[in-house]
mmCIF file of C-alpha atoms in Angstrom:
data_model
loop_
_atom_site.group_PDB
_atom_site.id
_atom_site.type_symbol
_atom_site.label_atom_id
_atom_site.label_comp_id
_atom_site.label_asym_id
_atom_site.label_seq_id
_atom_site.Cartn_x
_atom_site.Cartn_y
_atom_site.Cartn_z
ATOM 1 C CA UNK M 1 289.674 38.179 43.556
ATOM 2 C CA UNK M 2 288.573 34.878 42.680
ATOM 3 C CA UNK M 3 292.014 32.251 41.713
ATOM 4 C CA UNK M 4 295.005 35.164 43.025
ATOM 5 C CA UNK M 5 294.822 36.400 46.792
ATOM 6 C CA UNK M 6 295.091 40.172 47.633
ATOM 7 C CA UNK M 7 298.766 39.320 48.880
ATOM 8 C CA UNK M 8 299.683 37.655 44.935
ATOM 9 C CA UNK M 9 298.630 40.586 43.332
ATOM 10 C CA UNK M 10 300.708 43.144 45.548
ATOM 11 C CA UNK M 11 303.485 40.608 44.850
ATOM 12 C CA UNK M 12 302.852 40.500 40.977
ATOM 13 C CA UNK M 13 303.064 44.252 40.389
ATOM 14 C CA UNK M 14 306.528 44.739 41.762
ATOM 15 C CA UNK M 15 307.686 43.496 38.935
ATOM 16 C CA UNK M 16 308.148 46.464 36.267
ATOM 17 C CA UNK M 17 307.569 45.827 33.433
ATOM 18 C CA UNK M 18 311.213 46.590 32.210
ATOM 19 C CA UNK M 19 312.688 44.138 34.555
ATOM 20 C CA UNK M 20 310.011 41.073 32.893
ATOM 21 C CA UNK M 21 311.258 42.586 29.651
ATOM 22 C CA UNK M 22 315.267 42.588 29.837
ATOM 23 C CA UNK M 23 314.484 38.973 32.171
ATOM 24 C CA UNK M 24 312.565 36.891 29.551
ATOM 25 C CA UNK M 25 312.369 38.754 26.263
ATOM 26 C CA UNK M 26 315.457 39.931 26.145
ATOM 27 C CA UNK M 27 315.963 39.108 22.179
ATOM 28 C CA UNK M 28 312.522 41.470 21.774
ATOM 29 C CA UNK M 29 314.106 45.300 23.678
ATOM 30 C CA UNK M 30 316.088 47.383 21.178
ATOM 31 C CA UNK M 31 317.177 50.881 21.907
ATOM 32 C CA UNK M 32 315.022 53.504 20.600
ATOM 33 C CA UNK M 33 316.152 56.714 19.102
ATOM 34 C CA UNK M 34 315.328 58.616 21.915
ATOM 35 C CA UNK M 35 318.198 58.083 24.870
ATOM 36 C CA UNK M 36 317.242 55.990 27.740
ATOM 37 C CA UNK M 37 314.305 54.291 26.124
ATOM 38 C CA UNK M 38 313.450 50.785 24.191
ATOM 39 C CA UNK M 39 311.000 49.535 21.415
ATOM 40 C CA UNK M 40 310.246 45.896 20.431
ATOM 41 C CA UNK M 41 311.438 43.973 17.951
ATOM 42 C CA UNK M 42 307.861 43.209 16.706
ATOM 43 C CA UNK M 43 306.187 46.400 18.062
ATOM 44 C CA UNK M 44 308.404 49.680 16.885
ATOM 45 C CA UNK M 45 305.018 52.066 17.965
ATOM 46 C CA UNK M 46 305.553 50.742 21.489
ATOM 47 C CA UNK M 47 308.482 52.339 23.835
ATOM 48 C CA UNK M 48 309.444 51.725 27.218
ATOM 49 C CA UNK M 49 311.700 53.862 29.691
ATOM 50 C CA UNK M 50 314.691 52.107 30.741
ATOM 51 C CA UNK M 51 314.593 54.331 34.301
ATOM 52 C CA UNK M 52 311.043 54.710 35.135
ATOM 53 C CA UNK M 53 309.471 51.735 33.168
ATOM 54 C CA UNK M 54 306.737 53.540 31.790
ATOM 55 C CA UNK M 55 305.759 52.035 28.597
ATOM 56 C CA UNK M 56 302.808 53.885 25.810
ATOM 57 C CA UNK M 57 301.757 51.667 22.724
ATOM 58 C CA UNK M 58 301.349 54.222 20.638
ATOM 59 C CA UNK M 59 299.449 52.488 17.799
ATOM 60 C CA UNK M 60 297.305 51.155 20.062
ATOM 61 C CA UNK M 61 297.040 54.384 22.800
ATOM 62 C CA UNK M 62 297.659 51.995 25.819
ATOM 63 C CA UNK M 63 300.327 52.574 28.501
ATOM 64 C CA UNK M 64 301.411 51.120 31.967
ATOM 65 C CA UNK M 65 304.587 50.565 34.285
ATOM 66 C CA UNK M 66 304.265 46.956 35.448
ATOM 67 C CA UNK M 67 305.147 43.754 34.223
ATOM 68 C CA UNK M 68 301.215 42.705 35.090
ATOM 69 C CA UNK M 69 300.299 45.845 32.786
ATOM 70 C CA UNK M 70 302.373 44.940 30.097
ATOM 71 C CA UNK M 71 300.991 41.095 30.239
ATOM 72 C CA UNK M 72 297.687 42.086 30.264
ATOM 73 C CA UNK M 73 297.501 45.176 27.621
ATOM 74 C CA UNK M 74 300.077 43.702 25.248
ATOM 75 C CA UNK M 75 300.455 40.048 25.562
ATOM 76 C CA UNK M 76 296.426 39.746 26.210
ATOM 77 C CA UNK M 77 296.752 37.462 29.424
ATOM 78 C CA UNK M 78 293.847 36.813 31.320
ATOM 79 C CA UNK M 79 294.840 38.450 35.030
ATOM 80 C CA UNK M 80 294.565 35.474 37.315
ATOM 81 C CA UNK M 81 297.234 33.609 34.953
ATOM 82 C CA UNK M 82 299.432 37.104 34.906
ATOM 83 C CA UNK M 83 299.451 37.349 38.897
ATOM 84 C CA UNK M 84 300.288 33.511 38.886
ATOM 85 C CA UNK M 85 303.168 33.583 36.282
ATOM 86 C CA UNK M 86 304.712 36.941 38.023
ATOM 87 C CA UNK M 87 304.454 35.183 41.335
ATOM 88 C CA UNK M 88 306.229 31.891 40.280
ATOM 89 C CA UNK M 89 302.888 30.166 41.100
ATOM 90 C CA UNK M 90 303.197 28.394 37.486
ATOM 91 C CA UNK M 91 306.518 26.128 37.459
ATOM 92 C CA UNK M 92 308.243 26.366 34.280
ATOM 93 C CA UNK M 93 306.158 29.377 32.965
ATOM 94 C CA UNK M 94 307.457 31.951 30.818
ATOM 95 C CA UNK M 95 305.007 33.586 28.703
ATOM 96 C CA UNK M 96 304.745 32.989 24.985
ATOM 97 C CA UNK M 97 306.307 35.592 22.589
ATOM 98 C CA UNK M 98 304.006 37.822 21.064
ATOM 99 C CA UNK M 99 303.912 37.234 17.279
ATOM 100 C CA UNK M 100 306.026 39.540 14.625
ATOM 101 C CA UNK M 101 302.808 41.437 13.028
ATOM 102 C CA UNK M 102 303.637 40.796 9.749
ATOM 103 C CA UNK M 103 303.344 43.399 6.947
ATOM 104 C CA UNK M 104 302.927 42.793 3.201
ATOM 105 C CA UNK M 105 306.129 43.729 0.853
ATOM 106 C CA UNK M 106 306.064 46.700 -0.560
ATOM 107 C CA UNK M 107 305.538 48.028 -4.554
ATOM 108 C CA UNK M 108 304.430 50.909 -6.113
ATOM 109 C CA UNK M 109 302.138 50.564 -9.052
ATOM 110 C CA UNK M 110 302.996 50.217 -12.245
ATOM 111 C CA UNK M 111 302.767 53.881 -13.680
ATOM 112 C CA UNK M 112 300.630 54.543 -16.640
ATOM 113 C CA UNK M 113 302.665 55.618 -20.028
ATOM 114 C CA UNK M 114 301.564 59.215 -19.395
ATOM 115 C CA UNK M 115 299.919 61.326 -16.452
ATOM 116 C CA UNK M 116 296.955 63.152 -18.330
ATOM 117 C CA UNK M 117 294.323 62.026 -15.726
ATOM 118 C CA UNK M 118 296.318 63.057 -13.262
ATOM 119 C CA UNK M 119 297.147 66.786 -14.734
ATOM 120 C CA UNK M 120 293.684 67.125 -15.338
ATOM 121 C CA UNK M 121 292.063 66.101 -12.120
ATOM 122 C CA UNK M 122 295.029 68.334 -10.089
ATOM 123 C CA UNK M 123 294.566 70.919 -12.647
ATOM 124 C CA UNK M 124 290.801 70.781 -11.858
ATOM 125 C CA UNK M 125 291.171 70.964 -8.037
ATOM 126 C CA UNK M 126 292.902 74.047 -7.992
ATOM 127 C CA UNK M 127 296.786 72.840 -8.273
ATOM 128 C CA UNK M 128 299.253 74.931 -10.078
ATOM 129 C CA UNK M 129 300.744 73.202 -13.085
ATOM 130 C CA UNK M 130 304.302 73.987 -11.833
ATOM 131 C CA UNK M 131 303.527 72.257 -8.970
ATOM 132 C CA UNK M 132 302.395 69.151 -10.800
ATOM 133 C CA UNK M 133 305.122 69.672 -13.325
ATOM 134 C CA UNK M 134 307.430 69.812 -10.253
ATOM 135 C CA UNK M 135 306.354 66.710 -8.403
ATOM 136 C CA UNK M 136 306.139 64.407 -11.544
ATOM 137 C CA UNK M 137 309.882 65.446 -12.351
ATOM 138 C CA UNK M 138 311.133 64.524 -8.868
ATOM 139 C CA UNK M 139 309.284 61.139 -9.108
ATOM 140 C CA UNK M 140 307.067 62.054 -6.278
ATOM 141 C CA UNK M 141 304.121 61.727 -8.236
ATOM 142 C CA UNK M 142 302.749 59.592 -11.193
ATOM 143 C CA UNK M 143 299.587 58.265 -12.610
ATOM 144 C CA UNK M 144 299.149 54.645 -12.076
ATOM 145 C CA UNK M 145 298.140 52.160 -14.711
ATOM 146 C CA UNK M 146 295.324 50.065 -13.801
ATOM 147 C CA UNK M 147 292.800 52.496 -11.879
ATOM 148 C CA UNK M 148 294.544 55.141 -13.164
ATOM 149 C CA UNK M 149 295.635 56.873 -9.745
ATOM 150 C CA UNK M 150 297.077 59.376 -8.203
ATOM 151 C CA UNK M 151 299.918 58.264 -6.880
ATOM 152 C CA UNK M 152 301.679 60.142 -4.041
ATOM 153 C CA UNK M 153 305.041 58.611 -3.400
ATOM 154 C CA UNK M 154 307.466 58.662 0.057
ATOM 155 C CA UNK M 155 310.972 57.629 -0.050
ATOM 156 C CA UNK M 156 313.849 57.173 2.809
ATOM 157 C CA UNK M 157 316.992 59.190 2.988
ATOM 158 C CA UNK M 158 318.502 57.145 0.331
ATOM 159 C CA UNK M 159 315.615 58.027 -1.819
ATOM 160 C CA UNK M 160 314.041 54.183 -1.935
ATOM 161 C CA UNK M 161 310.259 54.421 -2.012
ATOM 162 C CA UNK M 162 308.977 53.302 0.740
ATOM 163 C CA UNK M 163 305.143 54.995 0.902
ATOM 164 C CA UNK M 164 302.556 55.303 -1.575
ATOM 165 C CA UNK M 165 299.096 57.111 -1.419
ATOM 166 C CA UNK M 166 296.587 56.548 -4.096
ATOM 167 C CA UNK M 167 293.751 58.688 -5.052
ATOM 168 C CA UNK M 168 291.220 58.063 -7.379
ATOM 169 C CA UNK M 169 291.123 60.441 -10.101
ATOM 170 C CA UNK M 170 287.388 60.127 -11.312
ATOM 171 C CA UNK M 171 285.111 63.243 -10.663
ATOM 172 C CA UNK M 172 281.951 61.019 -9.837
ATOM 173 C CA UNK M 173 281.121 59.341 -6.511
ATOM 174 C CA UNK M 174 283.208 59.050 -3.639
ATOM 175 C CA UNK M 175 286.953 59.574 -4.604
ATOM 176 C CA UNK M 176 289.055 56.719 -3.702
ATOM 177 C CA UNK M 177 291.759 57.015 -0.633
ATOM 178 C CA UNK M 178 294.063 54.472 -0.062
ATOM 179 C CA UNK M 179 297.820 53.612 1.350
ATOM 180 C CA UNK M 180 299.520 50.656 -1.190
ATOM 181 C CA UNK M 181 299.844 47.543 0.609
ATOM 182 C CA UNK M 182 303.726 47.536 2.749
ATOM 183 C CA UNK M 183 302.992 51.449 3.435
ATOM 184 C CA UNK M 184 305.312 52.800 6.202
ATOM 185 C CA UNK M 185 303.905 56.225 7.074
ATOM 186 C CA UNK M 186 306.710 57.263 8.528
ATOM 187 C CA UNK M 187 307.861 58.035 5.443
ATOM 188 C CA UNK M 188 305.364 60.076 3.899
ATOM 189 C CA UNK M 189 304.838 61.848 1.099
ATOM 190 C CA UNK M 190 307.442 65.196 1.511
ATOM 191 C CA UNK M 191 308.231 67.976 -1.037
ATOM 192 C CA UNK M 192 311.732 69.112 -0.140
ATOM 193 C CA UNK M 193 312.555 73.115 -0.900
ATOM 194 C CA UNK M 194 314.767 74.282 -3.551
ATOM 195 C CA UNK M 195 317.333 75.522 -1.463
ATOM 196 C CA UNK M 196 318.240 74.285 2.085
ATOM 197 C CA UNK M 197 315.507 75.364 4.703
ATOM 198 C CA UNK M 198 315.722 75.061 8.573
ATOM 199 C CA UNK M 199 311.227 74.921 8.118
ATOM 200 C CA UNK M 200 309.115 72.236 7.490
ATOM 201 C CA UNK M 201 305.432 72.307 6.598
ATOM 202 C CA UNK M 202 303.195 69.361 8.077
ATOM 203 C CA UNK M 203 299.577 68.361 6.559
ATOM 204 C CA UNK M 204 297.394 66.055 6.892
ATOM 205 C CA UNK M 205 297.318 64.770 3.207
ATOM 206 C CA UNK M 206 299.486 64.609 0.138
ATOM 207 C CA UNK M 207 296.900 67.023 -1.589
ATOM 208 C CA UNK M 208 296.967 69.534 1.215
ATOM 209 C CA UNK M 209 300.415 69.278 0.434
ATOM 210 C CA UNK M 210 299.998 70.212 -3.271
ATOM 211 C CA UNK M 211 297.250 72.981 -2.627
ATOM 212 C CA UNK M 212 298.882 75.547 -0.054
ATOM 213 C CA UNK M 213 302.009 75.129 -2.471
ATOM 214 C CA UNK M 214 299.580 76.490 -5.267
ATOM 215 C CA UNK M 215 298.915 79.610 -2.863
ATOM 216 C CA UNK M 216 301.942 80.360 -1.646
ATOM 217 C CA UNK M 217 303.414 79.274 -4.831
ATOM 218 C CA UNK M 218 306.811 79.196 -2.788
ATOM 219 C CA UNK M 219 309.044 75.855 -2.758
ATOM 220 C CA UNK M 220 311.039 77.796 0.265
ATOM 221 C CA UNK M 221 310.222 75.003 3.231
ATOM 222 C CA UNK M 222 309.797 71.193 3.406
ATOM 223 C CA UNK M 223 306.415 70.546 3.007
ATOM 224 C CA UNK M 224 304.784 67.145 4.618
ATOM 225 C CA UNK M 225 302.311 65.042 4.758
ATOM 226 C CA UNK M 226 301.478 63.347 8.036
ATOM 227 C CA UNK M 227 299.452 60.335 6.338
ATOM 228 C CA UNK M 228 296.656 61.100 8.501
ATOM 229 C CA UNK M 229 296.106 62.505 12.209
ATOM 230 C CA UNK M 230 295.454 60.999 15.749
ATOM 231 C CA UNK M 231 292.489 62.703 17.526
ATOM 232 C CA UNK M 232 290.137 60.869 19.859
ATOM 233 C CA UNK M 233 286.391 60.856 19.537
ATOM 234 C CA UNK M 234 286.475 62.783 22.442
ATOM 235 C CA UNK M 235 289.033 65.514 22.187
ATOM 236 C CA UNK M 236 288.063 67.548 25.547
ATOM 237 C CA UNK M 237 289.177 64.692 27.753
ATOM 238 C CA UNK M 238 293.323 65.778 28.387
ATOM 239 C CA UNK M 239 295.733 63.141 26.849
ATOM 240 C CA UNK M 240 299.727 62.695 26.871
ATOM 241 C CA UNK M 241 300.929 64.727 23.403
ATOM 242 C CA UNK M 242 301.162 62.561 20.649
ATOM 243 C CA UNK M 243 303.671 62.577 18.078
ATOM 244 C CA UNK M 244 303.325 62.036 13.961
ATOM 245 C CA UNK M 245 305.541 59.093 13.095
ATOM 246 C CA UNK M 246 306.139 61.045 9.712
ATOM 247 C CA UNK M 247 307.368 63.848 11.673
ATOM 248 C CA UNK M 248 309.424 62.543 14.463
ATOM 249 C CA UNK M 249 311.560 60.809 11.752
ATOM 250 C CA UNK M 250 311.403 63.432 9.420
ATOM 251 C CA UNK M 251 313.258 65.226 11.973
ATOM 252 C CA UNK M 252 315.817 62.548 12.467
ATOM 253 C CA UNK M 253 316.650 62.984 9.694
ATOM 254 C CA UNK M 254 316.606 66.707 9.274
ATOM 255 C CA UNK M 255 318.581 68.081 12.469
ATOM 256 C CA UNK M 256 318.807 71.408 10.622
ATOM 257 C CA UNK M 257 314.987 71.957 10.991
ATOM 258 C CA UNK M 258 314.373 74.844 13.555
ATOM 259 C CA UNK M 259 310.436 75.698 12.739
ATOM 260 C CA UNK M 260 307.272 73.554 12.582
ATOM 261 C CA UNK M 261 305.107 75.179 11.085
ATOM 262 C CA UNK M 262 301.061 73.198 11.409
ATOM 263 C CA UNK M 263 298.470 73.447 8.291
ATOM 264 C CA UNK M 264 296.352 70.632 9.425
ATOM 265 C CA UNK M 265 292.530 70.927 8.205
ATOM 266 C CA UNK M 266 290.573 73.487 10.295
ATOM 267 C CA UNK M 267 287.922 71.441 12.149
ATOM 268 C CA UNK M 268 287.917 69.268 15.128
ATOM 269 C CA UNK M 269 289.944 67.006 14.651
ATOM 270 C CA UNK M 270 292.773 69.125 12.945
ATOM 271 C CA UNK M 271 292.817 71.201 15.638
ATOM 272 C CA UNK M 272 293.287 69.000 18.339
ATOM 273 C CA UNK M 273 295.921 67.327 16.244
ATOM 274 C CA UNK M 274 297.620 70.799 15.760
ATOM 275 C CA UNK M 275 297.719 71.265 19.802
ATOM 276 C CA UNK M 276 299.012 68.215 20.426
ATOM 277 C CA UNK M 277 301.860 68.955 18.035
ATOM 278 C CA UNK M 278 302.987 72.188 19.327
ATOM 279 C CA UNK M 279 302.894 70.599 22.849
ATOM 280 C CA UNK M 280 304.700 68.020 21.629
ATOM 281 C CA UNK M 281 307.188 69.922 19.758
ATOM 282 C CA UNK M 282 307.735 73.607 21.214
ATOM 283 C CA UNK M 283 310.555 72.901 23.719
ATOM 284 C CA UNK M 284 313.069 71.849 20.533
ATOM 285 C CA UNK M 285 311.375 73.726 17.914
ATOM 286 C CA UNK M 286 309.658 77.230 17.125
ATOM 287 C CA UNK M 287 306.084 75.612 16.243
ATOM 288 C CA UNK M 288 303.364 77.705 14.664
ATOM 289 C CA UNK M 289 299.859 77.271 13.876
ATOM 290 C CA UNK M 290 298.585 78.182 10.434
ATOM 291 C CA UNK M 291 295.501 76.862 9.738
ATOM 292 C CA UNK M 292 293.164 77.488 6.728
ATOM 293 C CA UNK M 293 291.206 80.401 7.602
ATOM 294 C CA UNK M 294 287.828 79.255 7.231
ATOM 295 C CA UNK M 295 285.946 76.946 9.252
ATOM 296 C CA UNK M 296 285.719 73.399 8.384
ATOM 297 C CA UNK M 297 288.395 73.771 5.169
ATOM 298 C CA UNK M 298 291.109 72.631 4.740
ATOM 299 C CA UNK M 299 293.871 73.940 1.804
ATOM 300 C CA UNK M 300 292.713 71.673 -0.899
ATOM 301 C CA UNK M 301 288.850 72.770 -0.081
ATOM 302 C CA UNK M 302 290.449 76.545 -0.852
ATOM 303 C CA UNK M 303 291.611 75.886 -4.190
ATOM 304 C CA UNK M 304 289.248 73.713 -5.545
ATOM 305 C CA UNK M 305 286.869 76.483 -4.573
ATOM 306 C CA UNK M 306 288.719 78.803 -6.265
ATOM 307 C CA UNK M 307 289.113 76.647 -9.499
ATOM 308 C CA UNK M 308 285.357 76.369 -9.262
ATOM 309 C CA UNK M 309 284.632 79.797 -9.628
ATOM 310 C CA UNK M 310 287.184 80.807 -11.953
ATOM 311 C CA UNK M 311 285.720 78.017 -14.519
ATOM 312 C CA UNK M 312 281.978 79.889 -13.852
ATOM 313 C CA UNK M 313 283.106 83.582 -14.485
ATOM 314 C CA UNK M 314 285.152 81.677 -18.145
ATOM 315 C CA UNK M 315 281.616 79.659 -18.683
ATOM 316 C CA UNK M 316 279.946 83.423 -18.172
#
């Protein structure tokens, strides 16, 4: 290896990546909520085990166990300087901290002075009024001003919003998806049940959310959307489970939860993402599957289709 000898880089990767951690970015490890493990300061998607050192950057699906891994994959150092720094070769060198990622405040839009373009756009795609009506009261839902958005709307434990999903409300053209700026998924869009419930519901979307509410037209469970799935272009290759960020602190916060139950969409991707949450999940929780029935749907594709035909047998 051209600059580092065989002998430097055997010599670099005894160093775990824990030990460069706690050693010169100290002020960076904070304990995770999981026992025995850390997370950065500037990184909270990355966590490292305190015993083993294995580390998994979950945002960015990257793992390792060194200190040469971590200054590679994370810090983006070019390997001959990594083996050099780890080996003391450098005098005086401690790499540079890796920069806070910085994320924009948060605010939800400024609602509109009624939610008629929401009602009717729901109202069109299948969702139960009761279910709007039930949403909107809660402050879970509103119609924005300007675009004149749906506006799907997370909040913490102490009921602060902190998440906001807007869809466009226009029946021409694509319909417009978007998080507002300051988003933190992991605290989602969630419909809480009327009475206390040991199950929770996960989705993949706020609508899904709304739509197998409309079927079951039961508020018996948490219902909740993930904010999107994880699932690799190539889902046959095996990979470590991943876990939902909406979920794992949804169930921080809910340690009465006993049952998962899945209702991700029913194609490739939701699939995989539905297997990698059961075998995530099963050894704490009873986890069930219940996709949409039909290939290719998911529970918003089932009402809308339903609202669709019940407005051609009235137009009959």
């Amino acid at each position: 290896m051209p600059g580092v000898s065989s002998a430097q880089i055997t010599q670099a990767k005894r160093m775990t990546a824990i030990e460069f951690l706690q050693r010169y970015r100290a002020q960076e490890l904070v304990p995770a909520k999981s026992h025995g493990e850390f997370q950065l300061r500037s990184h909270d998607s990355f966590k490292i085990n305190a015993q083993t050192s294995f580390w998994h950057w979950k945002s960015r699906d990257i793992g390792g166990r060194s200190a040469l891994d971590y200054l590679i994959k994370v810090e983006g150092m070019k390997f001959v300087d990594a083996v050099l720094a780890l080996c003391e070769q450098a005098p005086g060198y401690i790499p540079p901290e890796p920069q806070t990622e910085k994320k924009p405040p948060f605010a939800l839009p400024a609602a509109a002075v009624d939610n008629r373009r929401v009602y009717a756009y729901l109202l069109r795609r299948g969702i139960s009024r009761n279910v709007i009506d039930t949403c909107i009261r809660a402050g879970i839902l509103y119609e924005s001003a300007k675009y004149h958005n749906a506006v799907f709307v997370g909040r913490d434990e102490t009921g602060v919003a902190r998440y906001a999903f807007l869809r466009g409300t226009y029946s021409s053209g694509e319909p417009f998806k978007a998080e507002a700026p300051g988003s933190d998924k992991r605290y989602s869009f969630c419909v809480p049940p009327k009475q206390q419930s040991g199950r929770v519901a996960v989705y993949e979307a706020a609508i899904d959310v709304l739509a197998h509410w409309s079927l079951e037209h039961t508020q018996d469970k948490f219902r909740l959307s993930l904010a999107g799935i994880y699932a690799p272009a190539d889902v046959q290759t095996p990979r470590p489970a991943r876990t939902p960020a909406a979920l794992d602190v949804f169930l921080d916060r809910h340690p009465e939860i006993r049952e998962i139950e899945v209702c991700t969409d029913n194609d490739q991707a939701g699939r995989y993402a539905a297997e990698q949450i059961k075998q995530a999940y099963q050894d704490r929780y009873c986890v069930c599957l219940n996709l949409p029935s039909r290939e290719g749907f998911d529970y918003a594709d089932i009402t809308q289709e339903m609202a669709s035909r019940q407005r051609a047998v009235i137009s009959r």
